[in-house]
Short mmCIF file of C-alpha atoms in Angstrom, two decimals:
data_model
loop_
_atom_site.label_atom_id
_atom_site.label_comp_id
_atom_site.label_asym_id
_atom_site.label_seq_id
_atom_site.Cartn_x
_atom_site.Cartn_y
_atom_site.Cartn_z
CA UNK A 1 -22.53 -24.53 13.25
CA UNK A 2 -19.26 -22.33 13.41
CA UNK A 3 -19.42 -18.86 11.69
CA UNK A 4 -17.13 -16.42 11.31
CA UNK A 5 -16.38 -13.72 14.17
CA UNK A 6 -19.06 -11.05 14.53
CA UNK A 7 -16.53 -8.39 14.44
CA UNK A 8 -15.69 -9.03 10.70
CA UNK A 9 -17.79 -6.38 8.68
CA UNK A 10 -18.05 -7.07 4.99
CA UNK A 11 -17.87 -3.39 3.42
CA UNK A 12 -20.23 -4.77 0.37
CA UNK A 13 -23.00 -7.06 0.58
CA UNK A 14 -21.42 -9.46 -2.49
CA UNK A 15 -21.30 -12.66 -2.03
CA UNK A 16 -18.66 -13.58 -5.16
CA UNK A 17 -19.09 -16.67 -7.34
CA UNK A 18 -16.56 -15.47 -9.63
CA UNK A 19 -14.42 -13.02 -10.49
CA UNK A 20 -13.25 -11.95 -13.75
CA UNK A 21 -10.65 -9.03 -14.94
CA UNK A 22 -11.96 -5.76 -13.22
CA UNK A 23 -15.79 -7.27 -12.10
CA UNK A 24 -17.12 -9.67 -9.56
CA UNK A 25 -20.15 -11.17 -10.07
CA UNK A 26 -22.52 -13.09 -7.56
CA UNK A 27 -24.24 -15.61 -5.92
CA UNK A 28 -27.55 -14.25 -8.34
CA UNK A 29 -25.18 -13.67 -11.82
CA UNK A 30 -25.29 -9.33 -11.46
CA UNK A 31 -21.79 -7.91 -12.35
CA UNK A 32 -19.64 -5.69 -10.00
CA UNK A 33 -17.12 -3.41 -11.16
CA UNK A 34 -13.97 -4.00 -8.53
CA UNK A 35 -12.52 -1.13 -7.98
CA UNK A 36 -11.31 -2.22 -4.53
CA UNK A 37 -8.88 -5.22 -6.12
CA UNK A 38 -8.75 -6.81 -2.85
CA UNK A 39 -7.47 -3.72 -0.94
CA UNK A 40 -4.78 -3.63 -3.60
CA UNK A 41 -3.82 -7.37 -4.61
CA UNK A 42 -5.50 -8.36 -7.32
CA UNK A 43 -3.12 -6.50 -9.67
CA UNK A 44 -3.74 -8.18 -13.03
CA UNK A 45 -7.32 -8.28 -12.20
CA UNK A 46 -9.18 -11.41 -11.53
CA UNK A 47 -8.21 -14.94 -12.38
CA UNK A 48 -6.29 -13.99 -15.41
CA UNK A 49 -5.37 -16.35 -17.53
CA UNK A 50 -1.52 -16.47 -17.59
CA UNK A 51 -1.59 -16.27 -13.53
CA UNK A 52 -4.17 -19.12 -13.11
CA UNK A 53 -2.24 -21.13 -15.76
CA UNK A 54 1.11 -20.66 -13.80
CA UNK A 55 -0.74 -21.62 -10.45
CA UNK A 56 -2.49 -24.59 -12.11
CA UNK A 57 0.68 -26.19 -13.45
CA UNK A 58 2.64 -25.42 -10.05
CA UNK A 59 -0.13 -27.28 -7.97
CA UNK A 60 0.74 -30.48 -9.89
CA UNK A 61 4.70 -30.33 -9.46
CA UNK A 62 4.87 -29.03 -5.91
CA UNK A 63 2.53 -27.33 -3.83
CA UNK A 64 4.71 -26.09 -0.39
CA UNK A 65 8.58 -26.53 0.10
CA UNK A 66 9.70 -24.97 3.17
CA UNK A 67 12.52 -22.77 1.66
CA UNK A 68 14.82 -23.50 4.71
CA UNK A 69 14.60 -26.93 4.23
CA UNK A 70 14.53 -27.33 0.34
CA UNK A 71 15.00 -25.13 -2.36
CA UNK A 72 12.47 -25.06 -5.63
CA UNK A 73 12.28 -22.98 -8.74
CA UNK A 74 9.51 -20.83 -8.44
CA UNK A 75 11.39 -19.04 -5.56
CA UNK A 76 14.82 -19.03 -7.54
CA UNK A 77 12.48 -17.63 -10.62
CA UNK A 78 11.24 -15.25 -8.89
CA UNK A 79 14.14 -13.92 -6.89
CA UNK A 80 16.22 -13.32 -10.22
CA UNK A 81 13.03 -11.67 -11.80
CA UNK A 82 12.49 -8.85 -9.14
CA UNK A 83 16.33 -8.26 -9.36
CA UNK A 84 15.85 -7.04 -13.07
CA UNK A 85 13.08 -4.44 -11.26
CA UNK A 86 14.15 -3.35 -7.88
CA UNK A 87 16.11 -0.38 -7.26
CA UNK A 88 19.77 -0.36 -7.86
CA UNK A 89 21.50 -1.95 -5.05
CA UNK A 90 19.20 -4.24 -3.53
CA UNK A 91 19.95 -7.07 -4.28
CA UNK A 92 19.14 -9.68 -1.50
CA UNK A 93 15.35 -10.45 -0.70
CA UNK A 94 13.80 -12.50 2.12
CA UNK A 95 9.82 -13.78 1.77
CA UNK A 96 7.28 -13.74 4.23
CA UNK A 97 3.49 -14.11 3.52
CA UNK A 98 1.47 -10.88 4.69
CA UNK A 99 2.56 -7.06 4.57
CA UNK A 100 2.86 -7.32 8.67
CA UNK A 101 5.10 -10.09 8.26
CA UNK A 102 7.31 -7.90 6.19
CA UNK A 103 7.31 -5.10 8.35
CA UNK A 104 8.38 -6.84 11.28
CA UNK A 105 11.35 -8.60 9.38
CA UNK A 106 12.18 -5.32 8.55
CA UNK A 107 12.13 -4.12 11.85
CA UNK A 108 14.02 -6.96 13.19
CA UNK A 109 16.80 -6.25 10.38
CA UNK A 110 17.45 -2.80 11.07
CA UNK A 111 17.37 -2.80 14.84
CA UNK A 112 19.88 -5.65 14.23
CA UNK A 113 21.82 -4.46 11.55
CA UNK A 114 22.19 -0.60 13.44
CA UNK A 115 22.37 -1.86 16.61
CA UNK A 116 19.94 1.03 17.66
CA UNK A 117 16.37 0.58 19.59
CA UNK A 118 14.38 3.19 18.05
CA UNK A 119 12.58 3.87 14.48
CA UNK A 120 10.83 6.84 13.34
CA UNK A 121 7.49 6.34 11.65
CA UNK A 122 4.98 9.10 10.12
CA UNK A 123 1.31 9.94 11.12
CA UNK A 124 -0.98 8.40 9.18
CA UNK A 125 0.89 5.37 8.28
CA UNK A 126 -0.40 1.87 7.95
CA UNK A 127 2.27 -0.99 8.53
CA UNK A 128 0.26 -3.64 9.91
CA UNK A 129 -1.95 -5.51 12.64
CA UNK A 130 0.89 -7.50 14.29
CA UNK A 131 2.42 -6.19 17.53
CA UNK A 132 5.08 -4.41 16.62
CA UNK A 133 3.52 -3.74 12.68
CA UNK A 134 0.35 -2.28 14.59
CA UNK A 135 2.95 0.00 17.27
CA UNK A 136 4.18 1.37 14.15
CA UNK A 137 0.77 2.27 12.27
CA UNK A 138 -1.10 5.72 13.95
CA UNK A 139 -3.68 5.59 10.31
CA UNK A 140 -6.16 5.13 12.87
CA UNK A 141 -6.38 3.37 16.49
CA UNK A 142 -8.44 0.71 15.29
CA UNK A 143 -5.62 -1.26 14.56
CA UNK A 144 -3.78 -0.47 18.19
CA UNK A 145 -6.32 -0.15 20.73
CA UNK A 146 -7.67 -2.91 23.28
CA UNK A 147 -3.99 -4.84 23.59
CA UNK A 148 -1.94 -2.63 24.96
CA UNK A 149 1.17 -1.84 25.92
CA UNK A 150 2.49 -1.56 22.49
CA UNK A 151 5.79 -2.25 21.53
CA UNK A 152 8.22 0.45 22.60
CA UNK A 153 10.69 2.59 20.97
CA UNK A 154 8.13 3.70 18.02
CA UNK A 155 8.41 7.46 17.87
CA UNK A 156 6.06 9.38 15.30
CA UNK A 157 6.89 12.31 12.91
CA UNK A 158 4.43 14.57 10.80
CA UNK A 159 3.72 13.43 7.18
CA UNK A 160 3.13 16.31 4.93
CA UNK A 161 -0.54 16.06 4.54
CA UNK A 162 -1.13 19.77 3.45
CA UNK A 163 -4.65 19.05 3.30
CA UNK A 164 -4.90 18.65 6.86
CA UNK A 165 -3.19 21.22 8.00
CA UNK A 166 -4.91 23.45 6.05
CA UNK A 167 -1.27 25.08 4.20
CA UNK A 168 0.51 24.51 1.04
CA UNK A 169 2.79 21.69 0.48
CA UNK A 170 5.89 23.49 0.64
CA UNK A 171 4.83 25.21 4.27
CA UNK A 172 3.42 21.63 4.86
CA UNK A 173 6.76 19.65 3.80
CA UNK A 174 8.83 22.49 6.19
CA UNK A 175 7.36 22.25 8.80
CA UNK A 176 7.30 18.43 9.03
CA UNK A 177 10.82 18.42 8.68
CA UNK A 178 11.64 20.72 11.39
CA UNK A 179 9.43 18.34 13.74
CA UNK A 180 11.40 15.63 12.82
CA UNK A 181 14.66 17.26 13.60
CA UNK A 182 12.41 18.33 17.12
CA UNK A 183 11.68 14.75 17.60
CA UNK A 184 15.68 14.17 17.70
CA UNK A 185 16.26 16.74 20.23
CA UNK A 186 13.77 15.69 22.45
CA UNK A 187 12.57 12.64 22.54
CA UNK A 188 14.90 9.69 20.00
CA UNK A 189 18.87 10.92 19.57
CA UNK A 190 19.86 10.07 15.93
CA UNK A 191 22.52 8.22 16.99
CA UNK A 192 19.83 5.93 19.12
CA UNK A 193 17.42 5.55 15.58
CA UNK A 194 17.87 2.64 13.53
CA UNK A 195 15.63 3.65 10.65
CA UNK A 196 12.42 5.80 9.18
CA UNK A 197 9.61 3.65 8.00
CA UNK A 198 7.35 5.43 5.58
CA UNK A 199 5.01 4.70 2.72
CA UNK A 200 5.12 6.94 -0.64
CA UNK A 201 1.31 7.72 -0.29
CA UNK A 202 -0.27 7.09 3.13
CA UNK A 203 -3.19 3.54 2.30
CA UNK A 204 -5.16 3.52 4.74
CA UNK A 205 -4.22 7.29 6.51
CA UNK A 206 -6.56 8.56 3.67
CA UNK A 207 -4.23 8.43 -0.01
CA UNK A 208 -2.49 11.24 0.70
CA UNK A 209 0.88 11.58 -1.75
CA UNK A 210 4.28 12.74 0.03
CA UNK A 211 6.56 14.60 -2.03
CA UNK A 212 9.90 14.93 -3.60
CA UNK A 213 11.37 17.52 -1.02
CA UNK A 214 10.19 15.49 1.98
CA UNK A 215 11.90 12.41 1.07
CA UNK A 216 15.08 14.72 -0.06
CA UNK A 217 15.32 15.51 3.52
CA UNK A 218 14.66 11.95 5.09
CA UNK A 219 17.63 10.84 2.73
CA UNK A 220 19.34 13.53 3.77
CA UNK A 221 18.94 12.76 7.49
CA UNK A 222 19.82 9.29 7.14
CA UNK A 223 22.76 9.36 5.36
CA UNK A 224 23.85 12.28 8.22
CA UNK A 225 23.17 9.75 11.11
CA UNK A 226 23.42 6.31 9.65
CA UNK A 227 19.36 5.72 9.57
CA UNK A 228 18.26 3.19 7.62
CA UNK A 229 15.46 4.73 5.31
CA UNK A 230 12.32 1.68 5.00
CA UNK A 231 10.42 2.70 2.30
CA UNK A 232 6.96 0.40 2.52
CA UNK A 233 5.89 -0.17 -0.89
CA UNK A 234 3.53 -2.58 0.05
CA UNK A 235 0.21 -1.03 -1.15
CA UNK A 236 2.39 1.45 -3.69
CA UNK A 237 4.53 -0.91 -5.56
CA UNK A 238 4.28 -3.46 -8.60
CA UNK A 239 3.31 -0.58 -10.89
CA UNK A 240 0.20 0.57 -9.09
CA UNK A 241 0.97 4.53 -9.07
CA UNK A 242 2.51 4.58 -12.52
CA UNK A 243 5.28 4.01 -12.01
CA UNK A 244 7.01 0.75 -10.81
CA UNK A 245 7.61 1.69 -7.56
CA UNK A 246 5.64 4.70 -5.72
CA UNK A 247 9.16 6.06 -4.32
CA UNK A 248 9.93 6.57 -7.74
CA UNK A 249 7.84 9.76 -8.22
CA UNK A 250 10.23 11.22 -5.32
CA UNK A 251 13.69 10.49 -6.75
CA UNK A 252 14.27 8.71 -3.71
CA UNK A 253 16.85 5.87 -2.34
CA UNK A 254 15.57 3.27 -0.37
CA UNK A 255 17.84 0.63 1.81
CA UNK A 256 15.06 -1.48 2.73
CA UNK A 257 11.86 -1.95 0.13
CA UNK A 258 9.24 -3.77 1.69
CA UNK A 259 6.96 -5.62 -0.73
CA UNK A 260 3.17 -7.62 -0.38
CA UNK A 261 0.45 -7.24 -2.33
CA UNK A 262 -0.27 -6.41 -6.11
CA UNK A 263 2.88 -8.72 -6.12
CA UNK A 264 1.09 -12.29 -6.77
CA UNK A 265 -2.22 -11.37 -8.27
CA UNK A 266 -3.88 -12.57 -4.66
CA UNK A 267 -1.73 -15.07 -3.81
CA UNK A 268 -0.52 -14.42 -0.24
CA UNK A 269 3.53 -13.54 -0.56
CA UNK A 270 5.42 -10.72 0.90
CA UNK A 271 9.11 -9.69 0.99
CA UNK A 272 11.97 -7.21 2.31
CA UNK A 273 14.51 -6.55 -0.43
CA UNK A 274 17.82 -4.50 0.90
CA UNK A 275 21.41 -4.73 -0.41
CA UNK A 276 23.95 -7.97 0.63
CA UNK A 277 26.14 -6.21 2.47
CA UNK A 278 22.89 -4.82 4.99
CA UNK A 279 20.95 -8.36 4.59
CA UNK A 280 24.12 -9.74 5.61
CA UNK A 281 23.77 -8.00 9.20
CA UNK A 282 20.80 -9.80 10.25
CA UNK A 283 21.70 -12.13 13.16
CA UNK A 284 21.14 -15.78 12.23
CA UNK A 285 17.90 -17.59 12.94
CA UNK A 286 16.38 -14.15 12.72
CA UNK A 287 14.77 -15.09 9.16
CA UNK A 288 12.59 -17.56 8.35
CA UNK A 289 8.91 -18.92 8.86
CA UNK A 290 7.15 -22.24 7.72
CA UNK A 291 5.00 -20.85 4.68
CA UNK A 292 7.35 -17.87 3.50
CA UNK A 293 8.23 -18.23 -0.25
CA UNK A 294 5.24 -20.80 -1.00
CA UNK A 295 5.79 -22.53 -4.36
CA UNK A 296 2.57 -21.73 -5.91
CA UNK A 297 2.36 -17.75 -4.63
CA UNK A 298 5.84 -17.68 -6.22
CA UNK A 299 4.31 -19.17 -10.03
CA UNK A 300 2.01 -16.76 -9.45
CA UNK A 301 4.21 -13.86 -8.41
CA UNK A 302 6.50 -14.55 -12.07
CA UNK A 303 3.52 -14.81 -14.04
CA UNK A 304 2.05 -11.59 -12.72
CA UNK A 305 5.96 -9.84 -13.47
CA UNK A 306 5.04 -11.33 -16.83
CA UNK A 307 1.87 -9.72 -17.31
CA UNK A 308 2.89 -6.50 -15.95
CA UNK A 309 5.32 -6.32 -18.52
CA UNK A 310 3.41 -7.96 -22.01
CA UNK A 311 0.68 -6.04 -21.34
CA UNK A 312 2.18 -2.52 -20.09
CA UNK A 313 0.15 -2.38 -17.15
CA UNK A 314 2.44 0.01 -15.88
CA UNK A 315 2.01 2.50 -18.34
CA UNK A 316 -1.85 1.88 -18.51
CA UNK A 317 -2.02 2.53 -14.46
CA UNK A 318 -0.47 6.06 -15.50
CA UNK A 319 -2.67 6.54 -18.16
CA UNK A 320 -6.22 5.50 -16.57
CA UNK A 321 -5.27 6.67 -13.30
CA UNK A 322 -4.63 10.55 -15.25
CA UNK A 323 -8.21 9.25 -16.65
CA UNK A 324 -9.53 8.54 -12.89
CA UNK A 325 -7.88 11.30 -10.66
CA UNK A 326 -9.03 13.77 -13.58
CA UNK A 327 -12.60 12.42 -13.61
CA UNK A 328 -12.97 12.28 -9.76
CA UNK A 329 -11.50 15.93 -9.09
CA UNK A 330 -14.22 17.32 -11.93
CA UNK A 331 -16.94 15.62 -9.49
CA UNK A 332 -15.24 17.39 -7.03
CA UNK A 333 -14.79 20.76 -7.87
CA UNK A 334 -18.77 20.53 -8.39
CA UNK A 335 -19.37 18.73 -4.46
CA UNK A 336 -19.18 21.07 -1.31
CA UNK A 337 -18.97 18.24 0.43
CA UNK A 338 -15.75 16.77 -0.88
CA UNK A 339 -12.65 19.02 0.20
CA UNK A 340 -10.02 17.26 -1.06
CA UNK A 341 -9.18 14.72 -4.42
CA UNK A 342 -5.96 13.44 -4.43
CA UNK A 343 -4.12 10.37 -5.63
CA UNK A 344 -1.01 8.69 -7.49
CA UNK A 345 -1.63 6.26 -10.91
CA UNK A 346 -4.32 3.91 -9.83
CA UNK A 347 -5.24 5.36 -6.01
CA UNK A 348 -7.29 7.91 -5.67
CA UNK A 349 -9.05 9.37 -2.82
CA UNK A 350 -11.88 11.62 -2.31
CA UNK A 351 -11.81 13.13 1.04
CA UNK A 352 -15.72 14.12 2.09
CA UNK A 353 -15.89 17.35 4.61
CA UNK A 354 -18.83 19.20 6.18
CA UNK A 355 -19.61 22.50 5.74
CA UNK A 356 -17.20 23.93 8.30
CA UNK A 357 -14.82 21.62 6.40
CA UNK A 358 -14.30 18.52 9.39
CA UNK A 359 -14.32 15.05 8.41
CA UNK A 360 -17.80 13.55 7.43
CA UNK A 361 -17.64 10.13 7.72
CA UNK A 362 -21.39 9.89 7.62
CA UNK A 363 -21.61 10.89 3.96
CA UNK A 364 -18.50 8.94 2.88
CA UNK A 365 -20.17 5.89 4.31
CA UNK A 366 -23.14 6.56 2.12
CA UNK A 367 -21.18 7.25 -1.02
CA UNK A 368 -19.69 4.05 -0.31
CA UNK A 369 -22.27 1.80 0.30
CA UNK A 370 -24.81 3.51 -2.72
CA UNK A 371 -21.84 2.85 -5.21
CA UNK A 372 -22.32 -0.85 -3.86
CA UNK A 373 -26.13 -0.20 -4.59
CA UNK A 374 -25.42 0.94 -8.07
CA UNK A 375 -22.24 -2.12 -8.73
CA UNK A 376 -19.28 0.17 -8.20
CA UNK A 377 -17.54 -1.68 -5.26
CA UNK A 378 -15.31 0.72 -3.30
CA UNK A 379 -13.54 1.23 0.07
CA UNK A 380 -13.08 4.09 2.58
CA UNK A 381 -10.26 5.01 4.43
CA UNK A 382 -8.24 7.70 6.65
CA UNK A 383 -8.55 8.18 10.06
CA UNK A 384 -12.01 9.67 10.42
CA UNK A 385 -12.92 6.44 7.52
CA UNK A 386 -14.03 9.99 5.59
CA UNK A 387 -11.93 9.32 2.80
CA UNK A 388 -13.43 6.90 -0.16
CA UNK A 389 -10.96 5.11 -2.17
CA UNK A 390 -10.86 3.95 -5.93
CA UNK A 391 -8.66 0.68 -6.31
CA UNK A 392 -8.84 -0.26 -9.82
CA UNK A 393 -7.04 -3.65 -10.60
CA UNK A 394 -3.84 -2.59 -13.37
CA UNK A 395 -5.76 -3.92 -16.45
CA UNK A 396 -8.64 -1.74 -15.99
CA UNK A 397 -9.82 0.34 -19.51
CA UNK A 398 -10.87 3.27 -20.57
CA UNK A 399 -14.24 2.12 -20.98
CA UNK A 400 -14.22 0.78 -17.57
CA UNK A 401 -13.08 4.60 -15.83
CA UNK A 402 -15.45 5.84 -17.55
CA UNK A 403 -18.38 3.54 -16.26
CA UNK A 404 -16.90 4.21 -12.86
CA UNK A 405 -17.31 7.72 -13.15
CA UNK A 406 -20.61 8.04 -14.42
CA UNK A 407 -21.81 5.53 -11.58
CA UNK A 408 -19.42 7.95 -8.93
CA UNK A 409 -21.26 11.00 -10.15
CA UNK A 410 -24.58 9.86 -9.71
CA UNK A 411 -23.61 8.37 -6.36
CA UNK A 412 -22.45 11.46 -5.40
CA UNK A 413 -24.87 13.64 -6.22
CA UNK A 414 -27.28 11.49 -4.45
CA UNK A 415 -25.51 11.46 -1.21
CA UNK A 416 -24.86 15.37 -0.91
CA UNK A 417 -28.21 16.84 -2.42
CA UNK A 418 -30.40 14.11 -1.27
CA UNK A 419 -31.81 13.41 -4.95
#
């Protein structure tokens, strides 16, 4: 009998039968409030209505066309939708099915369109598991060790993770400048860098925010040497900080926005968005792949643009993630053991420390797997996996942060006093 690998660790012990808004229940009928949303993806919450509805009714017209071969009009849908939403100037998308995926066809389109070898990435980012996705990700060597060598020309900058360094943000954001303009004097010229890839807020380096003055000076540097700034939105966009977009907290431009995701309610379906004239520059053949742009993903990817909007979700994420950083940072303040509470709209991040303030993984395990105990389903995260993560899907209440909290505080108290 065939079973899955040995090396894939469920973080929870649910077994799902069904899934419903912000909860999970099981195999045995107890409820689970989901604040992990799939790592992200389950934007609209579980199996709501209007996406399952869109699915359903897509599955009976047309279930895959290969979007090289044919054309159908989910995709066409959902192309002019995201135009009314993405940043000014992009205006040309391609669709892949995972967040690696994207990466990589982002990768390939800026060494391409630049004619350069080398990108720029920032520590603590997550891009991916693929070769050159997991040579661009340093959240953690998890996801690069054991199948080496890596892809070359990756070169890494600091991200301005004050918390970790132990200064304020504006010594913090300095300072990570200056290295960057190091990094072009001694080890990638400007003039051999294609692009910067960077999220808004580090996923899986440990939901850590970046900040307007730090992306001032990466769009300053680009524009300077003809970089190509990639901003990954793919755990950050589709309204999940409070805003549309994570970048737009920074009053940043992108030229590349790379998109997965909250973007089809669960449905695998991933994308690069940049303007014509740059999409244009890709070589041909370069784009492409049998599954990218599936019909059904792309129902559901209209139908979840539909929700988003009817139902505010954005503006709720803003509100209940105010609600949720607020509530989490009051546990906080109270915890020795947690040094740090930070987050953006509905990500949040409590960062657990020992005494002489280095990572304790230990305890965040604990937190993590008592909240499962108690039917708060959460992740952790960072690169010491001392950082536990609150994931709320976008329609998530009041009511619901509440619960959360009250379940976090208890769980909390438990794991640092031993009560």
């Amino acid at each position: 009998m065939a079973q899955l690998s040995p090396i894939l660790k469920q973080a929870t012990p649910v077994v799902v039968d069904h899934g419903e808004g912000a909860y999970l229940y099981d195999t045995d009928g107890r409820r689970h409030l989901d604040f992990t949303a799939g790592i992200g993806v389950t934007s609209t919450g579980h199996c709501h209505p209007r996406v399952v509805r869109a699915a359903q009714e897509q599955i009976g017209k047309l279930i895959h066309g290969q979007y090289t071969t044919v054309m159908h009009r989910p995709l066409l849908e959902l192309s002019e939708r995201l135009g009314e939403v993405l940043p000014n100037g992009l205006d040309s998308l391609f669709f892949a099915n995972s967040g690696s995926e994207a990466v990589e066809a982002a990768l390939r389109l800026t060494r391409q369109a630049t004619g350069r070898p080398n990108v720029v990435v920032f520590q603590g980012g997550f891009h991916g598991r693929t070769v050159a996705a997991a040579s661009m990700t340093t959240s953690g060597t998890r996801f690069s060790a054991g199948f080496s060598p890596l892809m070359g020309g990756v070169h890494v900058a600091p991200f301005p993770n004050a918390f970790h360094y132990g200064w304020d943000e504006r010594t913090t954001t300095e300072f990570a400048l200056r290295e960057l303009d190091y990094l072009f004097a001694t080890q990638t010229s400007p003039q051999e860098t294609a692009a910067f890839f960077i999220e808004p807020m580090l996923g899986e380096g440990g939901y850590v925010p970046a900040n307007t003055e730090f992306f001032a000076g990466l769009r300053r540097r680009a524009d300077e040497h003809g970089i190509l700034l990639v901003i990954d939105e793919i755990q950050t966009g589709f309204g999940r900080t409070g805003k549309f977009w994570g970048h737009q907290h920074f009053d940043v431009r992108p030229d590349v926005l790379l998109i997965a995701k909250g973007l089809a309610s669960g449905f695998p379906l991933s994308g690069i968005a940049a303007s014509k004239e740059l999409m244009s520059k890709a070589w041909p053949g370069s784009q492409g792949g049998t599954y990218g742009g599936n019909a059904v993903s792309c129902a559901a990817a209209v139908a979840t643009l539909d929700v988003i909007a009817e139902e505010n979700l954005v503006e709720n994420a803003a509100a209940r993630g105010k609600q949720l950083l607020d509530g989490a940072r009051a546990i906080g303040e109270k915890t020795p053991g947690i040094g740090d509470v930070r987050g953006l709209g509905l990500l949040v991040g409590s960062e657990f420390v020992t005494s002489d303030g280095k990572p304790d993984a230990a305890t965040a395990q604990a937190a993590q797997q008592t909240a499962a105990q108690k039917g708060l389903l959460l992740l952790t995260c960072g690169p010491f996996m001392n950082v536990v993560r609150m994931i709320p899907p976008l329609v998530v209440t009041a009511e619901q942060v509440d619960e959360a909290l009250e379940i976090w505080a208890d769980v909390v108290a438990s794991v640092t006093t031993g009560s």
